[in-house]
Amino acid sequence: MTAVPDLIDLLSRRPGALVSGTELANALGLTRAAVHKRVAKLRSQGFRIDGASRRGYSWVGAADRLDPAGLRRGFVRDVRLFDALPSTQDEAKTRALSGAPEGTLIVADRQTAGRGRLGKPWVSPPGGLWYSIVMRPPVGPAAVPALILVAALEWARALESRGVPARLKWPNDLWVDGRKVAGLLTEMSAEMDRVHWAVLGVGLNVANEPPAGVDVPAAALKEWLGNRVTRQELLSSWIDRFSASYRRYCAAGFAPFRRAYDERSWLRGRAVRYQTPTGTATGRAGGVDAVGRLSVETPRGSVAVAAGDVSLLRLNSR
Ligand code: BTN
């Protein structure tokens, strides 16, 4: 995703420094009065910004502080919070390699080099939820891709319980009303029959400006939730849900989640393009199978897609 600077980016790059209204106005192509208005709006969303238009503004903090003690719940036993990291995913992987236990949670208020799938950059300004968790599932490597489906499903349920009509776009996205609000990523180290570690990374647009000019339309949860729900509440409720589902997945695999996943599928019944070993092909998406592969109906029969990107043929088909 391409970085588009906004007021939050400009201020939070230099936390504590006084940035003049004129400098911000020039960088954003706005008048100073318009900058002042935007600062007022950010403050009303809970962002902590000191200063006034004559003196300049300085960044104090993201919209809501996370409390590590409150996030130590379910299977999460060690919580590391950072104001900024290049990538929580890289931090978690480094820790996993040096023996960090399952349930090590790394969260950053912003990432300077966030990564998405397929090597794409992931824009991660303050206000969003950017985290990675070290996992050591007692399963073979072939079962790990389904873990991301379970994690995404629990996000869909957590949002649904707050009235947000979240849908699952196989394999790793959460969409609401035709726009992407979250992406998930897993990386692992394994032998043929044993996983040493898997790191699950989640990026959720919450109170941040959703990235513009990216490959798919994006949105942030504030559009549906306003500032009623904090990142702490969202993440805690996901940890509770996912901890229970993770236990179930370790015992019984993906099969018990299949129906719930299909019920919330964004792709099911729609025309899609998927990757093949030799290029791309098109078909109509069906449900997921007992190991989490997406079935696609094609003129030559049903195909089980195990990996790769699947995109809607018509982005605006709802
Ligand atoms: C995607 O949709 O492509 C997956 C995006 C995953 C982004 C998250 S944000 C937290 C973690 N750290 C990263 O660098 N990436 C993941």
Coordinates of C-alpha atoms and ligand atoms in Angstrom, one line a residue:
M1 CA 0.0 0.0 0.0
T2 CA 1.4 3.4 -0.9
A3 CA 2.0 5.9 1.9
V4 CA -0.1 9.1 1.7
P5 CA 1.1 11.6 4.3
D6 CA -1.7 13.1 6.4
L7 CA -1.7 15.3 9.4
I8 CA -1.3 12.3 11.8
D9 CA 1.8 11.1 9.8
L10 CA 3.4 14.5 9.8
L11 CA 3.0 15.2 13.5
S12 CA 3.6 11.7 14.8
R13 CA 6.9 11.4 12.8
R14 CA 8.3 13.9 15.3
P15 CA 6.7 13.2 18.7
G16 CA 7.1 16.0 21.1
A17 CA 8.5 18.5 18.6
L18 CA 6.6 21.7 17.9
V19 CA 5.6 21.8 14.2
S20 CA 4.4 25.1 12.9
G21 CA 0.9 25.5 11.4
T22 CA 2.5 27.0 8.3
E23 CA 4.8 24.0 7.8
L24 CA 1.9 21.6 8.1
A25 CA -0.3 23.8 5.9
N26 CA 2.4 23.8 3.2
A27 CA 3.0 20.1 3.4
L28 CA -0.7 19.3 3.2
G29 CA -1.6 21.9 0.6
L30 CA -4.1 23.5 3.1
T31 CA -4.6 26.9 4.8
R32 CA -3.6 27.2 8.4
A33 CA -7.2 27.5 9.3
A34 CA -7.9 24.2 7.7
V35 CA -5.0 22.6 9.6
H36 CA -6.4 24.0 12.8
K37 CA -9.8 22.5 12.0
R38 CA -8.2 19.1 11.3
V39 CA -6.3 19.2 14.6
A40 CA -9.6 20.0 16.4
K41 CA -11.2 17.0 14.7
L42 CA -8.3 14.7 15.7
R43 CA -8.6 15.9 19.3
S44 CA -12.3 15.1 19.2
Q45 CA -11.4 11.6 18.2
G46 CA -9.2 11.3 21.2
F47 CA -5.7 12.0 19.7
R48 CA -3.5 13.9 22.0
I49 CA -2.0 17.0 20.3
D50 CA -0.6 19.9 22.2
G51 CA -0.3 23.5 21.0
A52 CA -2.3 26.1 19.1
S53 CA -2.2 27.5 15.6
R54 CA 0.1 30.4 16.5
R55 CA 2.7 28.4 18.4
G56 CA 2.5 25.2 16.3
Y57 CA 1.4 21.7 17.3
S58 CA 3.1 18.7 18.9
W59 CA 2.2 15.1 18.9
V60 CA 1.6 13.6 22.4
G61 CA 0.0 10.3 21.7
A62 CA -2.3 8.0 19.8
A63 CA -6.0 8.1 20.3
D64 CA -6.1 5.5 23.1
R65 CA -3.3 4.1 25.2
L66 CA -3.1 0.3 25.4
D67 CA -2.8 -1.2 28.8
P68 CA -0.5 -4.3 28.7
A69 CA -1.9 -5.8 31.9
G70 CA -5.4 -5.9 30.5
L71 CA -4.1 -7.6 27.3
R72 CA -2.5 -10.5 29.3
R73 CA -5.5 -12.8 29.0
G74 CA -6.5 -16.0 27.3
F75 CA -3.4 -17.5 25.6
V76 CA -1.5 -14.1 25.7
R77 CA 1.0 -14.2 28.4
D78 CA 3.7 -11.6 27.5
V79 CA 2.8 -8.2 26.1
R80 CA 5.3 -5.8 24.6
L81 CA 4.0 -2.4 23.6
F82 CA 6.0 0.0 21.5
D83 CA 5.3 3.6 20.4
A84 CA 6.9 2.8 17.0
L85 CA 8.6 -0.2 15.4
P86 CA 9.6 -0.9 11.8
S87 CA 7.3 -3.9 11.9
T88 CA 5.7 -5.9 14.8
Q89 CA 6.0 -8.9 12.5
D90 CA 9.8 -8.6 12.3
E91 CA 10.0 -8.0 16.1
A92 CA 7.9 -11.1 16.9
K93 CA 9.9 -13.2 14.4
T94 CA 13.1 -12.2 16.0
R95 CA 11.7 -13.0 19.4
A96 CA 10.3 -16.3 18.2
L97 CA 13.7 -17.3 16.8
S98 CA 15.3 -16.6 20.2
G99 CA 12.7 -18.8 22.0
A100 CA 9.9 -16.4 23.0
P101 CA 7.0 -18.5 24.3
E102 CA 3.6 -18.9 22.6
G103 CA 1.4 -16.0 23.4
T104 CA 4.0 -13.3 23.1
L105 CA 2.1 -10.3 21.8
I106 CA 3.9 -7.3 20.2
V107 CA 1.9 -4.2 19.5
A108 CA 3.1 -0.9 18.1
D109 CA 1.2 2.5 17.9
R110 CA 2.7 2.9 14.5
Q111 CA 5.0 1.0 12.2
T112 CA 7.5 2.6 9.9
A113 CA 8.0 -0.4 7.6
G114 CA 4.8 -2.5 8.1
R115 CA 4.5 -5.4 5.6
G116 CA 1.5 -6.9 4.0
R117 CA 1.2 -10.2 2.1
L118 CA 3.1 -10.7 -1.2
G119 CA 5.8 -8.2 -0.1
K120 CA 3.4 -5.2 -0.2
P121 CA 4.0 -2.3 2.2
W122 CA 1.4 -1.8 4.9
V123 CA 0.6 1.8 5.9
S124 CA 0.4 1.9 9.7
P125 CA -0.1 5.4 11.2
P126 CA -1.1 6.0 14.8
G127 CA -4.8 5.2 15.5
G128 CA -4.8 1.7 14.0
L129 CA -4.2 -1.6 15.7
W130 CA -0.9 -3.2 14.5
Y131 CA 0.2 -6.4 16.3
S132 CA 1.8 -9.8 15.9
I133 CA 1.7 -12.9 18.1
V134 CA 4.1 -15.7 18.5
M135 CA 2.4 -19.1 18.3
R136 CA 3.7 -22.6 18.6
P137 CA 0.8 -24.7 17.4
P138 CA 1.1 -28.5 17.9
V139 CA 0.2 -29.1 14.2
G140 CA 2.0 -29.9 11.0
P141 CA 2.9 -27.0 8.6
A142 CA 0.1 -27.8 6.2
A143 CA -2.4 -26.9 8.9
V144 CA -1.0 -23.4 9.6
P145 CA -2.7 -21.5 6.7
A146 CA -6.1 -22.3 8.3
L147 CA -5.0 -20.6 11.5
I148 CA -5.3 -17.2 9.7
L149 CA -8.9 -18.1 8.7
V150 CA -9.7 -18.8 12.4
A151 CA -8.1 -15.5 13.5
A152 CA -10.0 -13.5 10.8
L153 CA -13.2 -15.3 11.7
E154 CA -12.8 -14.2 15.3
W155 CA -12.3 -10.6 14.2
A156 CA -15.4 -10.8 12.1
R157 CA -17.4 -12.0 15.1
A158 CA -15.9 -9.4 17.4
L159 CA -16.9 -6.6 15.0
E160 CA -20.3 -8.2 14.3
S161 CA -21.0 -8.1 18.1
R162 CA -20.5 -4.3 17.9
G163 CA -22.9 -3.9 14.9
V164 CA -20.2 -3.8 12.2
P165 CA -21.2 -6.0 9.2
A166 CA -17.7 -7.5 8.7
R167 CA -17.1 -10.0 5.9
L168 CA -14.2 -12.4 5.3
K169 CA -12.3 -12.2 2.1
W170 CA -10.4 -15.4 1.8
P171 CA -7.7 -15.9 2.8
N172 CA -6.6 -12.9 4.9
D173 CA -8.8 -9.8 4.7
L174 CA -11.7 -8.4 6.5
W175 CA -14.0 -6.2 4.4
V176 CA -16.9 -4.0 5.4
D177 CA -19.4 -2.6 2.9
G178 CA -17.1 -3.4 0.0
R179 CA -13.9 -2.0 1.5
K180 CA -10.9 -3.6 3.3
V181 CA -10.6 -2.7 7.0
A182 CA -8.0 -5.3 8.1
G183 CA -5.4 -7.7 6.7
L184 CA -3.7 -10.7 8.4
L185 CA -0.5 -12.4 7.7
T186 CA 1.2 -15.6 9.0
E187 CA 4.8 -16.6 8.7
M188 CA 6.4 -19.7 10.1
S189 CA 9.4 -21.9 10.6
A190 CA 8.7 -25.6 10.4
E191 CA 10.0 -29.1 9.6
M192 CA 8.0 -31.6 7.5
D193 CA 5.8 -32.6 10.4
R194 CA 6.4 -29.9 13.1
V195 CA 6.0 -26.2 13.4
H196 CA 8.7 -24.4 15.4
W197 CA 6.8 -21.2 15.5
A198 CA 4.2 -19.3 13.5
V199 CA 3.8 -15.5 13.8
L200 CA 0.3 -14.1 13.2
G201 CA 0.3 -10.4 12.2
V202 CA -2.9 -8.3 12.1
G203 CA -3.4 -4.8 10.8
L204 CA -6.7 -3.2 11.6
N205 CA -7.7 0.3 10.5
V206 CA -9.5 1.7 13.6
A207 CA -9.2 5.5 14.1
N208 CA -6.5 6.2 11.5
E209 CA -7.2 7.6 8.1
P210 CA -7.5 4.6 5.8
P211 CA -4.8 4.5 3.2
A212 CA -5.7 6.1 -0.1
G213 CA -4.5 5.2 -3.6
V214 CA -3.9 1.5 -2.7
D215 CA -4.8 -1.6 -4.8
V216 CA -8.1 -2.1 -3.1
P217 CA -10.6 0.4 -1.5
A218 CA -9.8 0.7 2.2
A219 CA -11.8 1.9 5.2
A220 CA -11.4 2.3 9.0
L221 CA -13.7 1.2 11.7
K222 CA -14.3 4.7 13.0
E223 CA -16.7 5.0 10.1
W224 CA -19.0 2.5 11.8
L225 CA -17.9 2.8 15.4
G226 CA -17.0 6.5 15.7
N227 CA -14.8 6.8 18.8
R228 CA -17.2 4.7 20.9
V229 CA -14.8 1.7 21.1
T230 CA -11.1 1.8 22.1
R231 CA -8.3 -0.3 20.6
Q232 CA -8.0 -1.9 24.0
E233 CA -11.6 -3.1 24.0
L234 CA -11.3 -4.4 20.4
L235 CA -8.1 -6.3 21.0
S236 CA -9.2 -7.7 24.3
S237 CA -12.4 -9.1 22.9
W238 CA -10.5 -10.6 20.0
I239 CA -8.0 -12.2 22.3
D240 CA -10.8 -13.8 24.3
R241 CA -12.5 -15.2 21.3
F242 CA -9.4 -16.3 19.5
S243 CA -7.9 -18.0 22.6
A244 CA -11.0 -20.3 22.8
S245 CA -11.0 -21.0 19.1
Y246 CA -7.2 -21.6 19.0
R247 CA -7.7 -24.4 21.6
R248 CA -10.4 -25.9 19.5
Y249 CA -8.4 -25.6 16.3
C250 CA -5.3 -27.3 17.9
A251 CA -7.6 -30.2 18.9
A252 CA -9.8 -30.5 15.9
G253 CA -8.4 -28.5 13.0
F254 CA -10.4 -26.1 10.8
A255 CA -13.4 -28.3 10.2
P256 CA -15.5 -27.0 13.2
F257 CA -15.1 -23.4 11.9
R258 CA -16.0 -24.1 8.3
R259 CA -19.7 -23.2 8.5
A260 CA -19.2 -20.0 10.5
Y261 CA -16.5 -18.9 8.0
D262 CA -18.7 -19.6 5.0
E263 CA -21.6 -17.7 6.5
R264 CA -19.5 -14.5 6.6
S265 CA -17.7 -15.1 3.3
W266 CA -17.4 -12.0 1.1
L267 CA -16.4 -14.0 -1.9
R268 CA -19.0 -16.8 -1.9
G269 CA -21.1 -16.8 -5.0
R270 CA -19.1 -14.1 -6.7
A271 CA -17.0 -14.2 -9.8
V272 CA -13.3 -14.2 -8.9
R273 CA -9.8 -14.4 -10.3
Y274 CA -7.4 -16.8 -8.7
Q275 CA -3.8 -17.8 -9.1
T276 CA -2.7 -21.0 -10.8
P277 CA 0.8 -22.4 -11.1
T278 CA 1.0 -21.0 -14.6
G279 CA -0.9 -17.7 -14.3
T280 CA -4.5 -16.8 -13.3
A281 CA -7.9 -18.2 -14.0
T282 CA -11.5 -17.2 -13.2
G283 CA -14.5 -18.9 -11.7
R284 CA -17.2 -18.5 -9.1
A285 CA -16.2 -18.8 -5.5
G286 CA -17.8 -21.4 -3.3
G287 CA -17.2 -22.2 0.3
V288 CA -14.1 -23.4 2.2
D289 CA -13.2 -27.0 2.7
A290 CA -12.3 -28.8 5.9
V291 CA -8.6 -27.7 5.7
G292 CA -9.5 -24.1 4.7
R293 CA -9.0 -24.2 0.9
L294 CA -11.4 -22.1 -1.1
S295 CA -13.4 -24.0 -3.7
V296 CA -13.9 -22.2 -7.0
E297 CA -16.4 -23.5 -9.7
T298 CA -14.9 -23.3 -13.2
P299 CA -16.2 -24.6 -16.6
R300 CA -13.8 -27.5 -16.1
G301 CA -15.1 -28.4 -12.6
S302 CA -14.4 -27.5 -9.0
V303 CA -10.9 -26.3 -8.0
A304 CA -9.5 -26.2 -4.4
V305 CA -7.4 -23.0 -4.1
A306 CA -4.9 -23.4 -1.3
A307 CA -2.8 -20.2 -1.5
G308 CA -2.3 -17.0 -3.4
D309 CA -4.4 -13.9 -4.0
V310 CA -8.1 -14.2 -5.0
S311 CA -9.7 -11.0 -6.2
L312 CA -13.2 -10.1 -7.2
L313 CA -13.6 -9.7 -11.0
R314 CA -15.8 -6.7 -10.3
L315 CA -14.5 -4.7 -7.3
N316 CA -17.8 -3.0 -6.8
S317 CA -20.0 -6.1 -6.9
R318 CA -21.6 -6.3 -3.5
Ligands
BTN1 C1 -2.3 -8.0 4.1 O1 -3.5 -7.8 4.0 O2 -1.5 -7.9 3.2 C2 -1.7 -8.4 5.5 C3 -1.3 -7.1 6.3 C4 -0.7 -7.5 7.6 C5 -0.3 -6.2 8.4 C6 0.1 -6.5 9.8 S1 0.3 -5.0 10.7 C7 1.0 -5.9 12.0 C8 2.0 -6.8 11.4 N1 3.2 -6.2 11.1 C9 3.5 -6.1 9.8 O3 4.5 -5.6 9.4 N2 2.5 -6.6 9.1 C10 1.5 -7.2 10.0

